[in-house]
Tab-separated table of N, CA and C in Angstrom:
chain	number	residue	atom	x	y	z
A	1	UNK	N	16.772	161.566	183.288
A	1	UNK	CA	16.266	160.475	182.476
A	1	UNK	C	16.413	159.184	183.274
A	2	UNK	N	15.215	158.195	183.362
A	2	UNK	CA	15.483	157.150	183.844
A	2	UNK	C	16.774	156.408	183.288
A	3	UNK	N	17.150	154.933	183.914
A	3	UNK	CA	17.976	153.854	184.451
A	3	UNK	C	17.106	153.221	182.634
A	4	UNK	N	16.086	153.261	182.487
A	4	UNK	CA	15.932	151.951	181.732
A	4	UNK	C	15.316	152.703	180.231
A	5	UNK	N	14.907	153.994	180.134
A	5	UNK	CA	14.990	154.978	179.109
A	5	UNK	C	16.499	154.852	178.297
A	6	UNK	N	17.477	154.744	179.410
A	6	UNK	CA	18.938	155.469	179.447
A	6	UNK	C	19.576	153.758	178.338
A	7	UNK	N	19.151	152.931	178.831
A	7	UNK	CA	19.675	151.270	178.695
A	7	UNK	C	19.029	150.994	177.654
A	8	UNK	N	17.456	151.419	177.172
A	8	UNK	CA	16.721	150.996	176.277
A	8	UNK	C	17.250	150.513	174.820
A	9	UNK	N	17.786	151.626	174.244
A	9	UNK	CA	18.887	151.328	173.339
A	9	UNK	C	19.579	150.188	173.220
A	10	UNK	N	20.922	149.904	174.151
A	10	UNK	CA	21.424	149.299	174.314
A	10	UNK	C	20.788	147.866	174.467
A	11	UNK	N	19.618	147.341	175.137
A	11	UNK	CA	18.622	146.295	174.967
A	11	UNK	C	17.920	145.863	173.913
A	12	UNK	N	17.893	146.790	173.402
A	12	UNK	CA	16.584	146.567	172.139
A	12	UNK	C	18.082	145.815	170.735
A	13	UNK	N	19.191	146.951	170.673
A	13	UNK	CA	20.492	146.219	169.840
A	13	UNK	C	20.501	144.593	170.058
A	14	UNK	N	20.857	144.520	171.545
A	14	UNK	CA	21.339	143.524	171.888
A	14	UNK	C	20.226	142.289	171.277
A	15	UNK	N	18.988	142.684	172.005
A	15	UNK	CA	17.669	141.501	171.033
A	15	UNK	C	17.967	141.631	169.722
A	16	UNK	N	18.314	142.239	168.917
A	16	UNK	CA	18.234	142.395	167.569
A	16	UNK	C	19.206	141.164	167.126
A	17	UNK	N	20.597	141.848	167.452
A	17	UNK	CA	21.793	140.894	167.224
A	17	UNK	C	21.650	139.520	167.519
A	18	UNK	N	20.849	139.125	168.861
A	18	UNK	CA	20.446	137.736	169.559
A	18	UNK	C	19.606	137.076	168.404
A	19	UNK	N	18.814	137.940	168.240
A	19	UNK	CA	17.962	137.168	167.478
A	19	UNK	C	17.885	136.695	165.695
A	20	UNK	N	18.874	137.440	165.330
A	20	UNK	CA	19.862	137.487	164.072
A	20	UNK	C	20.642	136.623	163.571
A	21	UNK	N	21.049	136.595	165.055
A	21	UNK	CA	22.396	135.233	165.193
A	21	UNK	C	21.830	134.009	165.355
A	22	UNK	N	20.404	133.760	166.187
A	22	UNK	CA	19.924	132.689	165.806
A	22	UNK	C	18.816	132.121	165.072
A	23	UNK	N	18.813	133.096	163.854
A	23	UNK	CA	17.531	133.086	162.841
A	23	UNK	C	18.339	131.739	161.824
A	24	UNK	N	19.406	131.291	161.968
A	24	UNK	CA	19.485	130.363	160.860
A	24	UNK	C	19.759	128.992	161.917
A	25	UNK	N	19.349	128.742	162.992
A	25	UNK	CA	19.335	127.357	163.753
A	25	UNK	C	17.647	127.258	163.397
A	26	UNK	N	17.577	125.827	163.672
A	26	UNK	CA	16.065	125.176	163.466
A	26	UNK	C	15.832	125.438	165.488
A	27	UNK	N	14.528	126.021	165.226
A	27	UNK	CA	14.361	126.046	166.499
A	27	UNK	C	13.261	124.604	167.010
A	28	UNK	N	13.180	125.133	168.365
A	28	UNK	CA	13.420	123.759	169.295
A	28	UNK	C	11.563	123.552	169.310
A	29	UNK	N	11.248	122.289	169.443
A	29	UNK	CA	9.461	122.272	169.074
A	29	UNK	C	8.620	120.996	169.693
A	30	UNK	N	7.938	121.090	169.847
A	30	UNK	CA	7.130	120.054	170.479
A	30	UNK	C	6.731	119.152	169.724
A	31	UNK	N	6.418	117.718	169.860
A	31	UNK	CA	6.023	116.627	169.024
A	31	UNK	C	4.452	117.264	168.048
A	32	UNK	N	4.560	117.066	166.928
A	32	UNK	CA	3.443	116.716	166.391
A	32	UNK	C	3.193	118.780	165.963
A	33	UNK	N	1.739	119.029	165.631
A	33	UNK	CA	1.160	120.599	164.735
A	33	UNK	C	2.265	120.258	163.413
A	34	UNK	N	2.596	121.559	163.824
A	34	UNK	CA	4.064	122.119	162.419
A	34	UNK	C	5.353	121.704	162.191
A	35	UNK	N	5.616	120.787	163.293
A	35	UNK	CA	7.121	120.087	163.344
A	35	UNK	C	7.561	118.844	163.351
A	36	UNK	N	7.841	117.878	162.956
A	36	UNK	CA	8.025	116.651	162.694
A	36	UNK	C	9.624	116.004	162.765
A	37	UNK	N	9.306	114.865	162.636
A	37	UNK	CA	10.677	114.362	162.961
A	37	UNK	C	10.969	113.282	162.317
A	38	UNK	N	11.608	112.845	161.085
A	38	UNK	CA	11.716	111.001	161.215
A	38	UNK	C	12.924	110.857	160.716
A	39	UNK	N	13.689	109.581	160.224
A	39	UNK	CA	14.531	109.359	159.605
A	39	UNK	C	15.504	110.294	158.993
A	40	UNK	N	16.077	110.616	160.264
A	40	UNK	CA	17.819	111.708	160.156
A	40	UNK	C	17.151	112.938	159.907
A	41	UNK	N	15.419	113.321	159.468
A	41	UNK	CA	14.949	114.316	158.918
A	41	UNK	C	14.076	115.607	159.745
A	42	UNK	N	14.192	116.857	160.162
A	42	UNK	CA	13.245	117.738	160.653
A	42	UNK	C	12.790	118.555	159.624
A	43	UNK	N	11.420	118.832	159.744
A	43	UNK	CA	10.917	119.872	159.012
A	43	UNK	C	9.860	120.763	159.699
A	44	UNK	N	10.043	122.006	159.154
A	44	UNK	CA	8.900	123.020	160.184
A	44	UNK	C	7.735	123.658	158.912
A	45	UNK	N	6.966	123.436	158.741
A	45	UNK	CA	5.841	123.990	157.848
A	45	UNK	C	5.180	125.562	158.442
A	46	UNK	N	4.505	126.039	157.292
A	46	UNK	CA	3.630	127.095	157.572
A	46	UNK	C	2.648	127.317	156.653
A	47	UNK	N	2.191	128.173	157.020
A	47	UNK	CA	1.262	128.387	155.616
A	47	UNK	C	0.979	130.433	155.419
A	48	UNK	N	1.034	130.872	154.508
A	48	UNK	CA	0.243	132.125	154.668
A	48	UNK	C	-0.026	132.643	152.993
A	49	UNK	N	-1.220	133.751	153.833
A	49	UNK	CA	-2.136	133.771	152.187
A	49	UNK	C	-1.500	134.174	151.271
A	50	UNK	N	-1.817	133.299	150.216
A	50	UNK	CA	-0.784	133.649	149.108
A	50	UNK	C	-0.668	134.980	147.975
A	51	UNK	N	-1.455	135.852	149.038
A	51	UNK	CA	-1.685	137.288	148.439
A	51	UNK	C	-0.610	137.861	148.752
A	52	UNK	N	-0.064	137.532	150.085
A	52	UNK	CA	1.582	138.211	150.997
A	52	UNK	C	2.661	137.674	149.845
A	53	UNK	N	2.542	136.543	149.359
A	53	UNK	CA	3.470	136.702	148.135
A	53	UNK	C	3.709	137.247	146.845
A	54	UNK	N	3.017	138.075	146.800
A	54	UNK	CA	2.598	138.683	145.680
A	54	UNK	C	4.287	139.390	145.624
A	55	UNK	N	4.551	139.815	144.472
A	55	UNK	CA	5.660	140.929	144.304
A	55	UNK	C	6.994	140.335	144.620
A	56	UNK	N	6.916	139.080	145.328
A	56	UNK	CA	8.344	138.113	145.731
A	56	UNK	C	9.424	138.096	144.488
A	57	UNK	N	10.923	137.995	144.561
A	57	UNK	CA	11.464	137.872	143.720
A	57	UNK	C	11.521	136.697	142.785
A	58	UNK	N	11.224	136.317	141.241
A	58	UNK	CA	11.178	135.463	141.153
A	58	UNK	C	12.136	134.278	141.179
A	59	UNK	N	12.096	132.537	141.269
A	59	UNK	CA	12.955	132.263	141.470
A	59	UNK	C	14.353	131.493	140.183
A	60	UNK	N	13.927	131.613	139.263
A	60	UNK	CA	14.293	131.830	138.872
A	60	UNK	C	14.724	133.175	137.177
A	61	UNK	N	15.293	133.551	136.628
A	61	UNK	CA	15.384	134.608	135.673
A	61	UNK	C	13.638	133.967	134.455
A	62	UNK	N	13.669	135.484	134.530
A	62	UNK	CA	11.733	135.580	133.843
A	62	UNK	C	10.616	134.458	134.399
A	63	UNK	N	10.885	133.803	135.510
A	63	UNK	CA	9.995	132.891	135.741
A	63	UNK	C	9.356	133.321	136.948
A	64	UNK	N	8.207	133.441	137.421
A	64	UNK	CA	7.866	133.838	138.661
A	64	UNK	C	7.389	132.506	139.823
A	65	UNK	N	7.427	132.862	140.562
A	65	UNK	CA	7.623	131.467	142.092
A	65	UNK	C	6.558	130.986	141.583
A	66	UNK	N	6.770	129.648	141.833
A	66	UNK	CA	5.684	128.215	141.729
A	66	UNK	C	4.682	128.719	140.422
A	67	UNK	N	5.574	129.676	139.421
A	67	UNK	CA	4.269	129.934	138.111
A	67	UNK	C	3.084	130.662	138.580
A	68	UNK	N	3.393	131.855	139.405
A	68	UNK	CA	2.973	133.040	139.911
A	68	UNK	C	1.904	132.882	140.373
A	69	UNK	N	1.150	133.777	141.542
A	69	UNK	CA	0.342	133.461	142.523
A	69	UNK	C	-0.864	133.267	142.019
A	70	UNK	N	-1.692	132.551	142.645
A	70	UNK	CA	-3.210	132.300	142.164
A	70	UNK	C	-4.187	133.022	142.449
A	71	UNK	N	-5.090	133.352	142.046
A	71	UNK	CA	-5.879	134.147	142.982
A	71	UNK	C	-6.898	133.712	143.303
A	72	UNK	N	-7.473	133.869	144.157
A	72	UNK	CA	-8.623	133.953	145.195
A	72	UNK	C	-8.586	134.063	146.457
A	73	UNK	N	-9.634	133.616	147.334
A	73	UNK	CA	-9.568	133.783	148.721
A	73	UNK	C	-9.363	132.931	149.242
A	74	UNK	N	-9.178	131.685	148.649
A	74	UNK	CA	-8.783	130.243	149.792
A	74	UNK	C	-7.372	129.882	149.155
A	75	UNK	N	-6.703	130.635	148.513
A	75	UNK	CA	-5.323	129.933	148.093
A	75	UNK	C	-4.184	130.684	149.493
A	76	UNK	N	-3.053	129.639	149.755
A	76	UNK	CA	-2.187	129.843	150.796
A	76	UNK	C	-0.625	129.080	150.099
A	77	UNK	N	0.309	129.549	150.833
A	77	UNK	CA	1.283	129.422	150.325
A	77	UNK	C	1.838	128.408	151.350
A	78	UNK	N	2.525	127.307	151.432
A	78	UNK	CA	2.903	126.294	151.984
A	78	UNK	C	4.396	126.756	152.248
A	79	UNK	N	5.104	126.775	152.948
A	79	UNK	CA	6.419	126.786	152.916
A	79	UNK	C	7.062	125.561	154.358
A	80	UNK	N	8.451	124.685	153.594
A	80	UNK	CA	8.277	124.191	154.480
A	80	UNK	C	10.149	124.308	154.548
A	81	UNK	N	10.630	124.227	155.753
A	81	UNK	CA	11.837	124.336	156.246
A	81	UNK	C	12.492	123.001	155.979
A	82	UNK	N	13.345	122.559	156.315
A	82	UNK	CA	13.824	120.993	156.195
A	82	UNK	C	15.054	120.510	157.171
A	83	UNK	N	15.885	119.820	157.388
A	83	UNK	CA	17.038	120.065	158.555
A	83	UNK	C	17.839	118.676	158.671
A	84	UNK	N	18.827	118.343	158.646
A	84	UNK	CA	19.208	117.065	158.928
A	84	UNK	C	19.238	117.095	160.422
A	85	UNK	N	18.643	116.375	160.937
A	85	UNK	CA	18.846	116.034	163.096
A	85	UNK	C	19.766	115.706	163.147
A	86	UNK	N	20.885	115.530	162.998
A	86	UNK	CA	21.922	115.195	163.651
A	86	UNK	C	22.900	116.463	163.994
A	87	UNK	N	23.206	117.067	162.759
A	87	UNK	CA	23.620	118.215	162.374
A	87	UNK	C	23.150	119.572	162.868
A	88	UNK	N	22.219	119.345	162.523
A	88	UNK	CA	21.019	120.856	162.450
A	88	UNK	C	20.913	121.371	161.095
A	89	UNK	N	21.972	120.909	160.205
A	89	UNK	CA	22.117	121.388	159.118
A	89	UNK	C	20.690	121.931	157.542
A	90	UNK	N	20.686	122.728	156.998
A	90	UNK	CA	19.822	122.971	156.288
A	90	UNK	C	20.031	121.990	154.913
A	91	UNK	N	18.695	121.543	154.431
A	91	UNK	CA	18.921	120.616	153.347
A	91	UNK	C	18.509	121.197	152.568
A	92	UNK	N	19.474	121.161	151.533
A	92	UNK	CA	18.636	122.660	149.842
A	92	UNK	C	19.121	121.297	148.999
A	93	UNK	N	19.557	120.370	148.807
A	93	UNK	CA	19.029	119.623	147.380
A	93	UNK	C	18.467	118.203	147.268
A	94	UNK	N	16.818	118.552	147.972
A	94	UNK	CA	16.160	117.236	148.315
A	94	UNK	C	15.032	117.490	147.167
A	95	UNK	N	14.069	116.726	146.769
A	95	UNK	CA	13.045	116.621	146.192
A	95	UNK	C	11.824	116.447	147.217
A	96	UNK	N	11.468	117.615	146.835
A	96	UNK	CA	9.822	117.530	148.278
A	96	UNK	C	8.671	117.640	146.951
A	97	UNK	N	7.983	116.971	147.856
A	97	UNK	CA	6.511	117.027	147.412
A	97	UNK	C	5.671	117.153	148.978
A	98	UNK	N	4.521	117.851	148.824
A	98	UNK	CA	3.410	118.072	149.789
A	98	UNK	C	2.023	117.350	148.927
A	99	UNK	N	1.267	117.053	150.288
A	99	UNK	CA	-0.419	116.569	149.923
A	99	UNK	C	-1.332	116.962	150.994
A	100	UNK	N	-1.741	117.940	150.428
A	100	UNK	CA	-2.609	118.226	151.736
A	100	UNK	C	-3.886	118.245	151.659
A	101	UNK	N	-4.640	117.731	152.465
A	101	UNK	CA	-5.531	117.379	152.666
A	101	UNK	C	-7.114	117.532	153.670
A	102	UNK	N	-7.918	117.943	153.385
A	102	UNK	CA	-9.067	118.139	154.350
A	102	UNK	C	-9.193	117.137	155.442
A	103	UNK	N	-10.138	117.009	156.298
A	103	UNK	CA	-10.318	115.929	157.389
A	103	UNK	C	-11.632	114.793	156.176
A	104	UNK	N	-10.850	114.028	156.138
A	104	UNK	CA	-11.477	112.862	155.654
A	104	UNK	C	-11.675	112.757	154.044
A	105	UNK	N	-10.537	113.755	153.715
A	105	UNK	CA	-10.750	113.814	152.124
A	105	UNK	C	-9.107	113.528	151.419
A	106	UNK	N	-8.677	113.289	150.199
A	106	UNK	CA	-7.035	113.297	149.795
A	106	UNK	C	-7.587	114.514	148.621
A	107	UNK	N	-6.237	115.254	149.358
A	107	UNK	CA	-6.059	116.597	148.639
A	107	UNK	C	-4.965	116.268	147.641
A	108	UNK	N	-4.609	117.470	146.776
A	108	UNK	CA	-4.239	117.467	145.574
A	108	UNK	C	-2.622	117.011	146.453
A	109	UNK	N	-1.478	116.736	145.406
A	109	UNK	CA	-0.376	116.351	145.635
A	109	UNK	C	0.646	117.573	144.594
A	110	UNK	N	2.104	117.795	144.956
A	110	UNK	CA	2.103	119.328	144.401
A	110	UNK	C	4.061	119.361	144.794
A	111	UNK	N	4.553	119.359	143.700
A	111	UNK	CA	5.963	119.409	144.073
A	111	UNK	C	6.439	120.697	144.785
A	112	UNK	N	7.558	120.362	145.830
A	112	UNK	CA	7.620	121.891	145.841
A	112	UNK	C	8.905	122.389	145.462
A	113	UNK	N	8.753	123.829	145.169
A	113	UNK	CA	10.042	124.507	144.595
A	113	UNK	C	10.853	124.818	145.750
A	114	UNK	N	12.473	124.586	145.834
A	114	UNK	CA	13.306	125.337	146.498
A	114	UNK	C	13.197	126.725	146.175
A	115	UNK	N	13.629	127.547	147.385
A	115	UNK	CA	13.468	129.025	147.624
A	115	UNK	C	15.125	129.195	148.134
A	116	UNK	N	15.204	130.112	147.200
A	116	UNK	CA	16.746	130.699	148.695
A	116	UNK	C	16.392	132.301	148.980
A	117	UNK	N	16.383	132.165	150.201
A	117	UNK	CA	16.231	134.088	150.571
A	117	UNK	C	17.027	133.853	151.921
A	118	UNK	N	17.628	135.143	151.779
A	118	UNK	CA	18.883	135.425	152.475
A	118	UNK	C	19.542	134.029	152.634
A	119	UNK	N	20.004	133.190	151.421
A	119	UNK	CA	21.329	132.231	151.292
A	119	UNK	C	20.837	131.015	152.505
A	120	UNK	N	19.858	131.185	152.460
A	120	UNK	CA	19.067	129.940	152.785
A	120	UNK	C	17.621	129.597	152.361
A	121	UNK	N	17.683	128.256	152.475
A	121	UNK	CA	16.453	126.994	151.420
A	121	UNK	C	15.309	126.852	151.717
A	122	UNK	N	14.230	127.257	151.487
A	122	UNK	CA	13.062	126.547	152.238
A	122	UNK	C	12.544	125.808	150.857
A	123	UNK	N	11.561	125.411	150.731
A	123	UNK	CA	10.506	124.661	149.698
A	123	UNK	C	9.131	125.206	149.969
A	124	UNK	N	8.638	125.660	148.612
A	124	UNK	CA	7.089	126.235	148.994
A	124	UNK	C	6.122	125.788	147.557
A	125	UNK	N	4.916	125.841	147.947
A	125	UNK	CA	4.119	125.978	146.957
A	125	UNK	C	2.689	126.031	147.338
A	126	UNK	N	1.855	126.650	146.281
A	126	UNK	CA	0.667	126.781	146.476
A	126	UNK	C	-0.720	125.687	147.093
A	127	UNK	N	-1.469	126.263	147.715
A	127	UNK	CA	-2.731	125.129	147.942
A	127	UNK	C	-3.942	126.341	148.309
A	128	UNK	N	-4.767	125.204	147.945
A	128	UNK	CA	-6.014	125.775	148.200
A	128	UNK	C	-6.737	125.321	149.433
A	129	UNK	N	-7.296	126.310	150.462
A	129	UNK	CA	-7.773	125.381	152.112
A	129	UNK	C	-8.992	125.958	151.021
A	130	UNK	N	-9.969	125.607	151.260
A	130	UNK	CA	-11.269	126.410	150.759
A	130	UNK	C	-12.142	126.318	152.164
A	131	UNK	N	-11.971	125.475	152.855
A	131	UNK	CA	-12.566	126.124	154.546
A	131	UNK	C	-11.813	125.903	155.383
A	132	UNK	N	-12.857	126.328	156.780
A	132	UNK	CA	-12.578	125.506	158.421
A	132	UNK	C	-12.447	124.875	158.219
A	133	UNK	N	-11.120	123.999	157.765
A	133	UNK	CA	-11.045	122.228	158.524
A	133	UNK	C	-9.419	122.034	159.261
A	134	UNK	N	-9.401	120.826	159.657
A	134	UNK	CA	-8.192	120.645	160.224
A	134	UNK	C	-7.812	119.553	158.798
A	135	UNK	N	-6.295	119.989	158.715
A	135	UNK	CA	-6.199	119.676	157.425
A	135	UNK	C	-4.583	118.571	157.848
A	136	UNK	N	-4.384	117.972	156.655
A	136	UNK	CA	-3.019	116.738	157.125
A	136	UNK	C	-2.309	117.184	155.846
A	137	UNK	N	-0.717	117.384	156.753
A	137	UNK	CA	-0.073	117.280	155.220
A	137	UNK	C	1.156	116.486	154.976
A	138	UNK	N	1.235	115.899	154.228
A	138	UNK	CA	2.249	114.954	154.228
A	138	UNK	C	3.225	115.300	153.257
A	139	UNK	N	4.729	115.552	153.567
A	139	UNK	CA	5.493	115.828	152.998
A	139	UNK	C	6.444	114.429	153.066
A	140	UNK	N	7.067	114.679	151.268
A	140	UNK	CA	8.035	113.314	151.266
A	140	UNK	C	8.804	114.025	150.228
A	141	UNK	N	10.431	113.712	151.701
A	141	UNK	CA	11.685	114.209	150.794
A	141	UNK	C	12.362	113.298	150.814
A	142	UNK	N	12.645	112.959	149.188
A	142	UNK	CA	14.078	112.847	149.085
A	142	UNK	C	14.965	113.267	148.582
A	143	UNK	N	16.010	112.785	148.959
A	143	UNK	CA	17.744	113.541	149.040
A	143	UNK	C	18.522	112.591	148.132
A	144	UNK	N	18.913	113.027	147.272
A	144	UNK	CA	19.856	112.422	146.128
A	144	UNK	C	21.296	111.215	147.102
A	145	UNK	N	20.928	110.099	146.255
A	145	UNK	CA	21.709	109.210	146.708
A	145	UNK	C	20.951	108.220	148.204
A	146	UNK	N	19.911	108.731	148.240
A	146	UNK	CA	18.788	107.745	149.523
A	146	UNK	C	17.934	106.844	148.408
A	147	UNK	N	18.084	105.528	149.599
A	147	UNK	CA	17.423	104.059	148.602
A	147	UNK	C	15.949	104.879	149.100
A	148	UNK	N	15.397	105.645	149.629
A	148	UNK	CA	13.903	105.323	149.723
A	148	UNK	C	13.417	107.121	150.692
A	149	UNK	N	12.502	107.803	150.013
A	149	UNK	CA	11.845	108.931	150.552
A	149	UNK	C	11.589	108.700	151.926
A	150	UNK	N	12.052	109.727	152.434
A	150	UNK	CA	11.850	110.075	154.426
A	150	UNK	C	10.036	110.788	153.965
A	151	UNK	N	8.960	110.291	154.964
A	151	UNK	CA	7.792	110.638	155.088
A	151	UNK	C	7.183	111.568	156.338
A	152	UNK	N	7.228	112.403	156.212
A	152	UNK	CA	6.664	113.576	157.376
A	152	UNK	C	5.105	113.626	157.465
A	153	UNK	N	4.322	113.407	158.159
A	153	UNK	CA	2.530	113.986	158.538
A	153	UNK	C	2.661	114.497	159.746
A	154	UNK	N	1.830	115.920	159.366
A	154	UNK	CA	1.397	116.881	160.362
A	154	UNK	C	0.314	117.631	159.887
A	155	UNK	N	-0.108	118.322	161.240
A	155	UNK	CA	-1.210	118.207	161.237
A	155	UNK	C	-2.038	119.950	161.050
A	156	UNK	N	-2.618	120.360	160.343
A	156	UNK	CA	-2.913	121.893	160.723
A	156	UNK	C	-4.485	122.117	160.571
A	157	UNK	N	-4.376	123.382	162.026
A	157	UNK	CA	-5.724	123.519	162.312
A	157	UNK	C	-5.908	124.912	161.711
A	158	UNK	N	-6.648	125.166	160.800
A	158	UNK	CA	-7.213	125.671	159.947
A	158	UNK	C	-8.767	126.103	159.705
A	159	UNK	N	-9.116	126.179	161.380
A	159	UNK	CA	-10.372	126.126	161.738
A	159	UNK	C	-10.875	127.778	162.010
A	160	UNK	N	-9.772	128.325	162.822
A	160	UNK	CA	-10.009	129.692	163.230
A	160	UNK	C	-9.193	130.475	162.370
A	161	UNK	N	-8.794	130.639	161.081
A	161	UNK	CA	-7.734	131.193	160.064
A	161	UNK	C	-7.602	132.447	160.320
């Protein structure tokens, strides 16, 4: 048996554990798309169709996430990460809202719900892209005990979905 048949095992663990251990740091990102930066604040956005959420646990007892999924073909699920920069730390009791928006249009505005899966926070909620466009979304959190909401815009291309 080969040298790297023989090791394979032992490699593939090791990525597992590596990558395990650093699934709860905010990873590292380039200015501007999905990642943002301002005032003590990071956040990482995504989006995916909000059909993949289907069956999610709800979040809270008899209530299902964001008042259960919508249907059609242009609805997507927003989820957005959050982080204090100094720290790295995860922020679970801020007030987010998202607005997202087409190129040259103001899209609907839409609180979002905290999520905890696996004992950590994200914030998500529904939107509708209904096409190709490059779309803006502006998230504004605040954090209990701040004189004034931290403002995030970024930017998503939503052209080739």
């Amino acid at each position: 048996m080969s040298l790297i048949l023989k090791e394979w095992p032992r490699a593939f663990l090791y990525g597992v554990l590596l990558a395990t251990s650093l699934g709860g740091l905010p990873a590292s990102a380039g200015a501007g798309g999905l990642y943002q930066k301002a005032g003590g604040i990071e956040a990482y956005i995504g989006f995916v169709p909000a059909e993949i959420t289907q069956g999610h646990a709800a979040t809270e007892a008899d209530k299902p996430m964001h008042d259960g999924v919508p249907r059609g073909h242009h609805q997507y699920h927003l989820v957005a990460a959050v982080f204090e920069s100094g720290s790295g730390a995860r922020i679970s009791d801020a007030m987010v809202t998202a607005q997202v928006s087409g190129l040259g249009l103001s899209g609907p505005r839409k609180a979002m719900e905290p999520m905890t899966i696996a004992r950590t926070t994200t914030y998500g909620a529904y939107f509708e892209l209904p096409g190709a466009d490059l779309y803006t979304i502006v998230l504004t959190i605040k954090r209990p005990g701040a004189t004034k909401p931290v403002t995030l815009k970024f930017t998503y291309d939503h052209r080739n979905p």
